[in-house]
């Protein structure tokens, strides 16, 4: 009886740990949808200029949002390592040019525990321009 109880407890704990990861992925998609609400995706580009980036935001397990000085938003869904994305991490980008490109990698660093938590291999940058001022609101 004790072995069955311990097995059930172990299975319950594993299920409880797996559910937040799946929920975070769904929440990440919802958060990304909010970030680009009212904007239409443009043609993806390989690189963006570092000097034009105003701010960045990590969407848990999903994407990195780059807000540019002119109000344009670029969304990057990493080719690899997206599951490592956590909004509490700091991104460390080591570039050797004035651009951030789809061939670059970004290290993730948790400032709370002061250690690396992973890395991502960037994908294409999808632009989401501001809607025209005269556009009807939906």
Short mmCIF file of C-alpha atoms in Angstrom, two decimals:
data_model
loop_
_atom_site.label_atom_id
_atom_site.label_comp_id
_atom_site.label_asym_id
_atom_site.label_seq_id
_atom_site.Cartn_x
_atom_site.Cartn_y
_atom_site.Cartn_z
CA UNK A 1 0.00 0.00 0.00
CA UNK A 2 2.81 2.41 0.87
CA UNK A 3 4.56 1.87 -2.47
CA UNK A 4 1.36 2.62 -4.37
CA UNK A 5 0.83 5.82 -2.36
CA UNK A 6 4.39 6.96 -2.97
CA UNK A 7 4.05 6.20 -6.69
CA UNK A 8 0.80 8.16 -6.89
CA UNK A 9 2.33 11.06 -5.01
CA UNK A 10 5.32 11.06 -7.37
CA UNK A 11 3.09 10.96 -10.46
CA UNK A 12 0.96 13.81 -9.08
CA UNK A 13 4.03 15.95 -8.42
CA UNK A 14 5.39 15.32 -11.92
CA UNK A 15 2.05 16.27 -13.47
CA UNK A 16 1.90 19.42 -11.36
CA UNK A 17 5.38 20.45 -12.51
CA UNK A 18 4.61 19.79 -16.18
CA UNK A 19 1.37 21.79 -16.23
CA UNK A 20 2.92 25.23 -15.53
CA UNK A 21 5.31 24.82 -18.47
CA UNK A 22 2.42 24.15 -20.84
CA UNK A 23 0.40 26.99 -19.32
CA UNK A 24 3.38 29.37 -19.70
CA UNK A 25 3.61 28.53 -23.39
CA UNK A 26 -0.08 29.34 -23.89
CA UNK A 27 0.26 32.52 -21.82
CA UNK A 28 3.30 33.52 -23.88
CA UNK A 29 1.27 33.33 -27.08
CA UNK A 30 -1.50 35.43 -25.50
CA UNK A 31 1.01 38.00 -24.27
CA UNK A 32 2.61 38.19 -27.71
CA UNK A 33 -0.80 38.68 -29.31
CA UNK A 34 -1.41 41.63 -26.96
CA UNK A 35 1.99 43.12 -27.80
CA UNK A 36 1.20 43.26 -31.52
CA UNK A 37 -2.56 43.89 -31.26
CA UNK A 38 -3.78 46.20 -34.01
CA UNK A 39 -0.65 45.74 -36.10
CA UNK A 40 -0.12 43.65 -39.22
CA UNK A 41 3.00 41.57 -39.76
CA UNK A 42 5.36 42.73 -42.47
CA UNK A 43 7.98 40.87 -44.48
CA UNK A 44 10.61 39.26 -42.20
CA UNK A 45 14.15 40.63 -42.27
CA UNK A 46 17.47 39.02 -41.31
CA UNK A 47 18.94 41.92 -39.30
CA UNK A 48 18.04 45.03 -37.33
CA UNK A 49 20.32 47.92 -36.34
CA UNK A 50 21.35 47.91 -32.68
CA UNK A 51 21.30 51.72 -32.54
CA UNK A 52 17.57 51.74 -33.40
CA UNK A 53 16.47 49.45 -30.54
CA UNK A 54 14.69 51.38 -27.80
CA UNK A 55 13.73 48.43 -25.60
CA UNK A 56 13.42 44.66 -25.55
CA UNK A 57 10.98 42.35 -23.83
CA UNK A 58 11.12 38.61 -23.35
CA UNK A 59 7.84 36.76 -23.82
CA UNK A 60 8.12 33.57 -21.74
CA UNK A 61 8.92 30.51 -23.82
CA UNK A 62 7.83 32.24 -27.01
CA UNK A 63 9.63 35.26 -28.45
CA UNK A 64 11.66 38.41 -27.98
CA UNK A 65 9.97 41.73 -28.79
CA UNK A 66 12.22 44.58 -29.93
CA UNK A 67 10.68 48.05 -29.85
CA UNK A 68 12.45 50.45 -32.15
CA UNK A 69 12.95 54.22 -31.77
CA UNK A 70 10.39 54.91 -34.50
CA UNK A 71 7.64 52.81 -32.85
CA UNK A 72 8.13 49.81 -35.11
CA UNK A 73 8.05 46.47 -33.30
CA UNK A 74 10.08 43.45 -34.38
CA UNK A 75 9.19 39.99 -33.09
CA UNK A 76 11.87 37.34 -33.07
CA UNK A 77 10.86 33.73 -32.53
CA UNK A 78 14.18 32.01 -31.84
CA UNK A 79 15.12 29.03 -34.04
CA UNK A 80 16.47 27.25 -30.97
CA UNK A 81 16.22 27.62 -27.22
CA UNK A 82 12.89 29.46 -27.09
CA UNK A 83 11.77 27.33 -24.16
CA UNK A 84 14.59 28.96 -22.12
CA UNK A 85 13.05 32.42 -22.50
CA UNK A 86 11.93 33.82 -19.15
CA UNK A 87 10.87 37.41 -18.59
CA UNK A 88 12.99 37.58 -15.42
CA UNK A 89 16.22 36.95 -17.36
CA UNK A 90 18.60 39.52 -18.77
CA UNK A 91 19.74 39.07 -22.37
CA UNK A 92 23.46 39.26 -23.13
CA UNK A 93 24.16 39.80 -26.81
CA UNK A 94 27.69 39.55 -28.16
CA UNK A 95 27.70 41.07 -31.62
CA UNK A 96 30.62 41.98 -33.82
CA UNK A 97 28.82 44.47 -36.04
CA UNK A 98 26.28 47.26 -35.76
CA UNK A 99 23.43 44.83 -36.41
CA UNK A 100 21.65 42.04 -34.60
CA UNK A 101 21.01 39.24 -37.07
CA UNK A 102 19.20 35.93 -37.35
CA UNK A 103 22.54 34.09 -37.16
CA UNK A 104 23.35 35.60 -33.73
CA UNK A 105 22.87 33.96 -30.35
CA UNK A 106 21.72 35.57 -27.13
CA UNK A 107 22.75 34.33 -23.69
CA UNK A 108 20.18 34.43 -20.89
CA UNK A 109 21.29 35.37 -17.39
CA UNK A 110 19.24 35.18 -14.18
CA UNK A 111 20.22 38.14 -12.00
CA UNK A 112 18.51 36.65 -8.94
CA UNK A 113 20.73 33.58 -8.72
CA UNK A 114 23.54 35.24 -10.71
CA UNK A 115 24.07 32.50 -13.22
CA UNK A 116 23.40 31.73 -16.89
CA UNK A 117 20.08 30.04 -17.59
CA UNK A 118 20.43 29.24 -21.28
CA UNK A 119 20.73 30.76 -24.70
CA UNK A 120 18.68 31.21 -27.85
CA UNK A 121 19.57 31.14 -31.53
CA UNK A 122 17.71 34.03 -33.12
CA UNK A 123 15.33 33.62 -36.03
CA UNK A 124 14.00 36.16 -38.53
CA UNK A 125 12.81 39.55 -37.31
CA UNK A 126 9.16 40.09 -38.21
CA UNK A 127 8.20 43.78 -38.35
CA UNK A 128 4.89 45.04 -36.98
CA UNK A 129 4.53 48.71 -38.00
CA UNK A 130 2.24 51.11 -36.20
CA UNK A 131 -1.23 51.19 -37.70
CA UNK A 132 -2.03 54.33 -39.71
CA UNK A 133 -3.51 57.11 -37.57
CA UNK A 134 -6.68 57.18 -39.69
CA UNK A 135 -7.20 53.41 -39.51
CA UNK A 136 -10.58 52.32 -38.15
CA UNK A 137 -10.38 50.72 -34.73
CA UNK A 138 -11.64 47.18 -34.48
#
